[in-house]
Amino acid sequence: MNPAVTGPRPEQPPAAPDSGLFRTVALDRFPSAVKEFLAAPGRTPVPVPVDGRADLVRGVAAANGLYGAVHTPAPLDFGVVLGAEELPDGLPELAGPLARQWLDEKELADDGFHHRHPGTLLLVGSYDRLNLSPVRALLLATYRGAERALTLLSGRDGVSVAWNVAKQYARPAADVEALGLFTDTDRPPHLPGVRVFDDRDFERADIQAEILGTRWRRVVFQGHGKDDSVNLGEFTICGLNPAVAAVPGLLGPRCAYGLPCYKPEDKLVPLHRVEAVELVLSACNSGPLADLALYDPKYQLLLNALDGPARTVVSAVSVHDSDRPENVAWMRAALSGADSVDTLNASLAGSHPYPAFMRFGMPGEPDGTPAAPRPSDHSPDPLLLTTGRRLTALLASGLLPHNHPLRPRLDKLARKVDQWVARPTHAADQSPREIRSSLAADLQSLDHVIAEQVAANPENDLMNYPAHFGDRSSLDPHVREVTCHCGRPAQEFTRRGLLPHVLDTTCAVCMRCGDVTFRVPDAPALLAHADDEVEQGGVLEVRAELTASRPGPVRLGLFVPTYLREDTTVEPVAVKVRGSAEQPRDVLFRVRFANATAPQAYYFTVFAVQDLAVSTARRHFGVVPRRS
């Protein structure tokens, strides 16, 4: 279906901007207008020097329809003005209420700045002052630290900075409620209250009209791009501001050299025309520092956004791995009113050692804005990781032949585990509790099947794991002295797998009974207790002592050698119990012998299955002639 494109939308003439919260003033009138405003905020419009900038005039006009009241935001702890001599007179005064204490710019040069001034920090200055030094050090020093630690107010020049400071005094109009997410890299769930558009929508809707025809309280544009654009299918969020001049000698995109845009020009979305209180540019390098930018400021996404009506602009200073977790986290934050930068950086904290996003615009009220989530460390449930290692060993080690009946189900679970540990699913699609519940159900079902197969045929390929893994292992020199079932001393040792898909195996060996127990790491531990002898036609009482690897269901069974099976009946063949990792549990079995069972030495094996791991304990005993 072809998109319903209506063609490019030309810039409209500036509307009269002075009928709302903001009023444009001449640059020489700005200092006195600031004094008038600060003397009576709310009764006097917020002054904005436009200095002949038609784009700012349009931004003021749009903002007067976007915001409904004057509001002085809660101040941050400290503030620094960068390059005050280059900014309009009156601007430091207008910014004054935004910080409790204003510091000299020279203090930023000291590496110990943040330690001397712990707390939230506001930097105010034109874009060309936002360089690696000092901004990088401040970002890194405050990352994973205090919420809302670093905030910036900037713009392409002095009047743009003044415009962005002025917008901080505005509160959104009550009817500006729309929340939007436009993504070209994800198909996220649609949370109630958020308008979500993905690649399928880009092919059948006029995305340009959707974006420009809505007044957004908060909106995210997520896709591939760089500092001059964000791709949304054939539509493109464009950084070009035709109202400003290019700087000779600086690199520009194709259009800077008279070439057509790399995307359809009738589907470009001029970012400064987007009517949003908060804009989030979730694309790599969407807001690079001034000495990192690829393109002339005329084409910068960040600066284009700051020229428009948005009070808050969130941009990415460098590369990042935003995906489903960040989209879902942002939607939840938008619905609750939480801060976007804190939320996004917390979500990415498990992937990046650096902050991915910066905030241009004052954060929400400290007492009224929900706290951001704790930094993510992307640590899936340990059971998920244990299951993944065991699945890899079962499927990739050659232990199970290609036609083993368990393989299809193991393959299916392996695919699910791969998705569950992947960040987009682990952190967004399902909660840890939902993942754990689904995994536990799959493991219980498979453990049941494994226990049935072993009970029916103890020579199942799965039971050859000690030899198969042991042949591909080396001996760990650490040996423990233990006691065998027969009461004699035994040695317990571990063989370490030499390849990633070979599990370690732990074995206990008695010089009389041989190898009596086998298990893999974090598998149930078993001991088998029984009398040394049983009469022909009698019953051997077996007590299996189980210590589970974790609290939860464990399947147990008992089998005898193939040559003894016709002469015996095992009760029960298999049983499910709830195991404990702290307290051993006894599980009872009975082995009934036929009257004609040949007297001699035999053995039985107790096995336990939990989370795809099979542990065994073998015990020798003798059948003796009936005494009566």
mmCIF file with all atom_site columns, N, CA and C in Angstrom, residues 381-405:
data_model
loop_
_atom_site.group_PDB
_atom_site.id
_atom_site.type_symbol
_atom_site.label_atom_id
_atom_site.label_alt_id
_atom_site.label_comp_id
_atom_site.label_asym_id
_atom_site.label_entity_id
_atom_site.label_seq_id
_atom_site.pdbx_PDB_ins_code
_atom_site.Cartn_x
_atom_site.Cartn_y
_atom_site.Cartn_z
_atom_site.occupancy
_atom_site.B_iso_or_equiv
_atom_site.pdbx_formal_charge
_atom_site.auth_seq_id
_atom_site.auth_comp_id
_atom_site.auth_asym_id
_atom_site.auth_atom_id
_atom_site.pdbx_PDB_model_num
ATOM 1  N N  . ASP A 1 381 ? 18.584 -14.305 35.075 1.00 0.00 ? 381 ASP A N  1
ATOM 2  C CA . ASP A 1 381 ? 18.440 -15.283 36.138 1.00 0.00 ? 381 ASP A CA 1
ATOM 3  C C  . ASP A 1 381 ? 19.542 -16.348 36.012 1.00 0.00 ? 381 ASP A C  1
ATOM 4  N N  . PRO A 1 382 ? 20.264 -16.646 37.100 1.00 0.00 ? 382 PRO A N  1
ATOM 5  C CA . PRO A 1 382 ? 21.297 -17.695 37.020 1.00 0.00 ? 382 PRO A CA 1
ATOM 6  C C  . PRO A 1 382 ? 20.773 -19.017 36.491 1.00 0.00 ? 382 PRO A C  1
ATOM 7  N N  . LEU A 1 383 ? 19.514 -19.348 36.798 1.00 0.00 ? 383 LEU A N  1
ATOM 8  C CA . LEU A 1 383 ? 18.947 -20.595 36.277 1.00 0.00 ? 383 LEU A CA 1
ATOM 9  C C  . LEU A 1 383 ? 18.893 -20.568 34.757 1.00 0.00 ? 383 LEU A C  1
ATOM 10 N N  . LEU A 1 384 ? 18.644 -19.407 34.184 1.00 0.00 ? 384 LEU A N  1
ATOM 11 C CA . LEU A 1 384 ? 18.615 -19.274 32.733 1.00 0.00 ? 384 LEU A CA 1
ATOM 12 C C  . LEU A 1 384 ? 19.994 -19.571 32.145 1.00 0.00 ? 384 LEU A C  1
ATOM 13 N N  . LEU A 1 385 ? 21.033 -19.064 32.792 1.00 0.00 ? 385 LEU A N  1
ATOM 14 C CA . LEU A 1 385 ? 22.395 -19.279 32.298 1.00 0.00 ? 385 LEU A CA 1
ATOM 15 C C  . LEU A 1 385 ? 22.813 -20.734 32.478 1.00 0.00 ? 385 LEU A C  1
ATOM 16 N N  . THR A 1 386 ? 22.455 -21.319 33.619 1.00 0.00 ? 386 THR A N  1
ATOM 17 C CA . THR A 1 386 ? 22.761 -22.735 33.837 1.00 0.00 ? 386 THR A CA 1
ATOM 18 C C  . THR A 1 386 ? 22.069 -23.600 32.788 1.00 0.00 ? 386 THR A C  1
ATOM 19 N N  . THR A 1 387 ? 20.803 -23.304 32.529 1.00 0.00 ? 387 THR A N  1
ATOM 20 C CA . THR A 1 387 ? 20.064 -24.060 31.512 1.00 0.00 ? 387 THR A CA 1
ATOM 21 C C  . THR A 1 387 ? 20.721 -23.922 30.156 1.00 0.00 ? 387 THR A C  1
ATOM 22 N N  . GLY A 1 388 ? 21.144 -22.712 29.815 1.00 0.00 ? 388 GLY A N  1
ATOM 23 C CA . GLY A 1 388 ? 21.792 -22.495 28.525 1.00 0.00 ? 388 GLY A CA 1
ATOM 24 C C  . GLY A 1 388 ? 23.067 -23.307 28.374 1.00 0.00 ? 388 GLY A C  1
ATOM 25 N N  . ARG A 1 389 ? 23.874 -23.363 29.426 1.00 0.00 ? 389 ARG A N  1
ATOM 26 C CA . ARG A 1 389 ? 25.118 -24.147 29.354 1.00 0.00 ? 389 ARG A CA 1
ATOM 27 C C  . ARG A 1 389 ? 24.811 -25.633 29.183 1.00 0.00 ? 389 ARG A C  1
ATOM 28 N N  . ARG A 1 390 ? 23.804 -26.116 29.897 1.00 0.00 ? 390 ARG A N  1
ATOM 29 C CA . ARG A 1 390 ? 23.472 -27.538 29.782 1.00 0.00 ? 390 ARG A CA 1
ATOM 30 C C  . ARG A 1 390 ? 22.891 -27.873 28.414 1.00 0.00 ? 390 ARG A C  1
ATOM 31 N N  . LEU A 1 391 ? 22.063 -26.976 27.888 1.00 0.00 ? 391 LEU A N  1
ATOM 32 C CA . LEU A 1 391 ? 21.533 -27.206 26.543 1.00 0.00 ? 391 LEU A CA 1
ATOM 33 C C  . LEU A 1 391 ? 22.650 -27.249 25.512 1.00 0.00 ? 391 LEU A C  1
ATOM 34 N N  . THR A 1 392 ? 23.606 -26.334 25.635 1.00 0.00 ? 392 THR A N  1
ATOM 35 C CA . THR A 1 392 ? 24.743 -26.329 24.705 1.00 0.00 ? 392 THR A CA 1
ATOM 36 C C  . THR A 1 392 ? 25.492 -27.649 24.771 1.00 0.00 ? 392 THR A C  1
ATOM 37 N N  . ALA A 1 393 ? 25.724 -28.141 25.991 1.00 0.00 ? 393 ALA A N  1
ATOM 38 C CA . ALA A 1 393 ? 26.438 -29.403 26.143 1.00 0.00 ? 393 ALA A CA 1
ATOM 39 C C  . ALA A 1 393 ? 25.653 -30.572 25.549 1.00 0.00 ? 393 ALA A C  1
ATOM 40 N N  . LEU A 1 394 ? 24.359 -30.592 25.781 1.00 0.00 ? 394 LEU A N  1
ATOM 41 C CA . LEU A 1 394 ? 23.546 -31.702 25.273 1.00 0.00 ? 394 LEU A CA 1
ATOM 42 C C  . LEU A 1 394 ? 23.437 -31.675 23.752 1.00 0.00 ? 394 LEU A C  1
ATOM 43 N N  . LEU A 1 395 ? 23.387 -30.495 23.176 1.00 0.00 ? 395 LEU A N  1
ATOM 44 C CA . LEU A 1 395 ? 23.144 -30.389 21.739 1.00 0.00 ? 395 LEU A CA 1
ATOM 45 C C  . LEU A 1 395 ? 24.408 -30.303 20.896 1.00 0.00 ? 395 LEU A C  1
ATOM 46 N N  . ALA A 1 396 ? 25.494 -29.780 21.463 1.00 0.00 ? 396 ALA A N  1
ATOM 47 C CA . ALA A 1 396 ? 26.676 -29.511 20.638 1.00 0.00 ? 396 ALA A CA 1
ATOM 48 C C  . ALA A 1 396 ? 27.858 -30.421 20.923 1.00 0.00 ? 396 ALA A C  1
ATOM 49 N N  . SER A 1 397 ? 27.785 -31.214 21.977 1.00 0.00 ? 397 SER A N  1
ATOM 50 C CA . SER A 1 397 ? 28.958 -32.005 22.363 1.00 0.00 ? 397 SER A CA 1
ATOM 51 C C  . SER A 1 397 ? 29.064 -33.334 21.637 1.00 0.00 ? 397 SER A C  1
ATOM 52 N N  . GLY A 1 398 ? 28.018 -33.761 20.959 1.00 0.00 ? 398 GLY A N  1
ATOM 53 C CA . GLY A 1 398 ? 28.009 -35.075 20.336 1.00 0.00 ? 398 GLY A CA 1
ATOM 54 C C  . GLY A 1 398 ? 27.504 -36.163 21.260 1.00 0.00 ? 398 GLY A C  1
ATOM 55 N N  . LEU A 1 399 ? 27.090 -35.789 22.475 1.00 0.00 ? 399 LEU A N  1
ATOM 56 C CA . LEU A 1 399 ? 26.568 -36.789 23.405 1.00 0.00 ? 399 LEU A CA 1
ATOM 57 C C  . LEU A 1 399 ? 25.313 -37.448 22.859 1.00 0.00 ? 399 LEU A C  1
ATOM 58 N N  . LEU A 1 400 ? 24.398 -36.666 22.313 1.00 0.00 ? 400 LEU A N  1
ATOM 59 C CA . LEU A 1 400 ? 23.139 -37.195 21.790 1.00 0.00 ? 400 LEU A CA 1
ATOM 60 C C  . LEU A 1 400 ? 23.224 -37.315 20.275 1.00 0.00 ? 400 LEU A C  1
ATOM 61 N N  . PRO A 1 401 ? 22.866 -38.443 19.709 1.00 0.00 ? 401 PRO A N  1
ATOM 62 C CA . PRO A 1 401 ? 22.872 -38.567 18.246 1.00 0.00 ? 401 PRO A CA 1
ATOM 63 C C  . PRO A 1 401 ? 21.846 -37.633 17.617 1.00 0.00 ? 401 PRO A C  1
ATOM 64 N N  . HIS A 1 402 ? 21.973 -37.410 16.324 1.00 0.00 ? 402 HIS A N  1
ATOM 65 C CA . HIS A 1 402 ? 21.109 -36.438 15.644 1.00 0.00 ? 402 HIS A CA 1
ATOM 66 C C  . HIS A 1 402 ? 19.642 -36.828 15.693 1.00 0.00 ? 402 HIS A C  1
ATOM 67 N N  . ASN A 1 403 ? 19.357 -38.103 15.840 1.00 0.00 ? 403 ASN A N  1
ATOM 68 C CA . ASN A 1 403 ? 17.962 -38.558 15.839 1.00 0.00 ? 403 ASN A CA 1
ATOM 69 C C  . ASN A 1 403 ? 17.447 -38.878 17.235 1.00 0.00 ? 403 ASN A C  1
ATOM 70 N N  . HIS A 1 404 ? 18.130 -38.414 18.256 1.00 0.00 ? 404 HIS A N  1
ATOM 71 C CA . HIS A 1 404 ? 17.670 -38.684 19.618 1.00 0.00 ? 404 HIS A CA 1
ATOM 72 C C  . HIS A 1 404 ? 16.310 -38.021 19.823 1.00 0.00 ? 404 HIS A C  1
ATOM 73 N N  . PRO A 1 405 ? 15.362 -38.713 20.454 1.00 0.00 ? 405 PRO A N  1
ATOM 74 C CA . PRO A 1 405 ? 13.997 -38.164 20.571 1.00 0.00 ? 405 PRO A CA 1
ATOM 75 C C  . PRO A 1 405 ? 13.920 -36.878 21.402 1.00 0.00 ? 405 PRO A C  1
#
